[in-house]
Short mmCIF file of C-alpha atoms in Angstrom, two decimals:
data_model
loop_
_atom_site.label_atom_id
_atom_site.label_comp_id
_atom_site.label_asym_id
_atom_site.label_seq_id
_atom_site.Cartn_x
_atom_site.Cartn_y
_atom_site.Cartn_z
CA MET X 1 14.39 25.09 0.75
CA THR X 2 14.23 27.31 -1.96
CA GLU X 3 13.86 24.68 -4.76
CA LYS X 4 10.49 22.79 -4.62
CA ILE X 5 11.23 18.90 -4.48
CA SER X 6 9.67 17.19 -7.26
CA ASP X 7 7.55 14.29 -6.43
CA LEU X 8 4.87 11.97 -7.66
CA LEU X 9 4.01 10.34 -4.12
CA THR X 10 2.49 13.49 -2.41
CA ASP X 11 -1.36 12.63 -1.70
CA MET X 12 -1.20 9.30 -2.76
CA TYR X 13 -3.00 6.59 -0.60
CA PHE X 14 -1.32 3.57 0.57
CA THR X 15 -1.25 0.10 1.98
CA VAL X 16 1.86 -1.48 3.76
CA ASP X 17 2.19 -5.07 4.59
CA ASP X 18 3.40 -6.38 7.83
CA LEU X 19 5.26 -9.44 8.24
CA ASP X 20 2.58 -10.87 10.48
CA GLY X 21 0.30 -10.86 7.60
CA SER X 22 -1.81 -7.70 8.57
CA TYR X 23 -1.68 -4.50 6.82
CA GLY X 24 -1.79 -0.82 7.44
CA THR X 25 -3.19 2.08 5.34
CA GLY X 26 -2.58 5.75 5.34
CA GLN X 27 -1.65 8.76 3.06
CA VAL X 28 1.67 10.19 1.88
CA ILE X 29 1.38 13.87 2.97
CA ARG X 30 4.45 15.62 1.60
CA PRO X 31 8.38 15.48 1.14
CA ALA X 32 10.45 15.96 4.18
CA ALA X 33 13.57 15.95 2.51
CA ASP X 34 15.18 14.37 -0.52
CA GLY X 35 13.82 10.89 -0.75
CA ILE X 36 11.85 11.11 2.71
CA TYR X 37 8.29 11.43 2.98
CA PHE X 38 6.10 12.54 5.81
CA VAL X 39 3.17 9.75 5.95
CA ARG X 40 -0.09 9.59 8.18
CA PHE X 41 -1.23 6.51 8.83
CA ASP X 42 -5.31 5.86 9.17
CA GLY X 43 -6.61 5.76 12.83
CA THR X 44 -4.26 8.49 13.96
CA GLU X 45 -6.82 11.22 14.82
CA VAL X 46 -4.42 14.03 15.49
CA THR X 47 -2.60 15.98 12.60
CA LEU X 48 0.79 15.61 14.45
CA PRO X 49 2.80 13.65 14.59
CA LEU X 50 3.43 12.46 11.17
CA GLU X 51 5.61 9.61 10.49
CA LEU X 52 8.75 9.73 8.17
CA ALA X 53 9.23 6.86 5.56
CA SER X 54 12.03 6.90 3.25
CA LEU X 55 11.97 5.79 -0.41
CA GLY X 56 13.97 2.89 0.50
CA GLU X 57 11.38 1.77 2.91
CA MET X 58 8.76 2.32 0.45
CA LEU X 59 10.47 0.12 -2.07
CA GLU X 60 11.20 -2.79 0.18
CA THR X 61 9.98 -6.34 -0.84
CA THR X 62 9.66 -9.71 0.86
CA ASP X 63 12.17 -12.57 0.49
CA GLU X 64 9.63 -13.69 -2.21
CA GLY X 65 9.74 -10.36 -4.08
CA TYR X 66 6.41 -9.17 -3.31
CA LYS X 67 6.17 -5.13 -2.52
CA LEU X 68 5.19 -4.30 1.07
CA TRP X 69 3.86 -0.80 -0.03
CA ARG X 70 1.22 -0.15 -2.62
CA PHE X 71 0.13 3.09 -3.72
CA PHE X 72 -3.34 4.30 -5.16
CA ASP X 73 -4.39 7.67 -6.47
CA THR X 74 -7.80 7.63 -4.82
CA LEU X 75 -9.44 6.11 -1.82
CA GLU X 76 -11.94 4.36 -3.97
CA GLU X 77 -8.88 2.45 -5.84
CA ARG X 78 -7.44 1.59 -2.49
CA ALA X 79 -10.76 0.33 -1.11
CA LYS X 80 -11.27 -1.82 -4.04
CA TRP X 81 -7.80 -3.46 -3.53
CA ILE X 82 -8.68 -3.86 0.31
CA GLU X 83 -12.03 -5.54 -0.63
CA TRP X 84 -10.23 -7.86 -2.95
CA LEU X 85 -7.28 -8.51 -0.42
CA ASP X 86 -9.95 -9.36 2.34
CA ALA X 87 -12.29 -11.39 0.42
CA PRO X 88 -12.47 -15.14 1.26
CA SER X 89 -10.99 -17.26 -1.58
CA LYS X 90 -13.19 -19.42 -3.36
CA PRO X 91 -11.90 -22.92 -3.62
CA ARG X 92 -11.72 -24.41 -7.33
CA VAL X 93 -12.20 -27.95 -7.94
CA VAL X 94 -10.38 -29.41 -10.84
CA SER X 95 -11.53 -33.03 -11.61
CA LEU X 96 -8.67 -35.38 -12.61
CA VAL X 97 -10.96 -38.20 -13.44
CA LYS X 98 -11.62 -38.81 -17.20
CA PRO X 99 -15.22 -38.83 -18.04
CA THR X 100 -16.52 -42.22 -19.28
CA LYS X 101 -19.05 -42.59 -22.06
#
């Protein structure tokens, strides 16, 4: 490869949703070929093997249109997203009773 592949995903951190409701995290390492990237999922202690992910995979959505992959510039941004994602939701009570005088 004499021509450098231009990309914006190298060194980005990501979360990827699984259909069972769980998610994985990792980092895009570098381009492998046009439209294909080496990615490393967190929890993999060895430097190799890296996994391959295509842009098509990274752009997939659920049947409802939600993105499966989300990208972040820094670990801190991803950590904030995960904190929000894992936080228990707070129930909201809306009163439908008209107040009396």
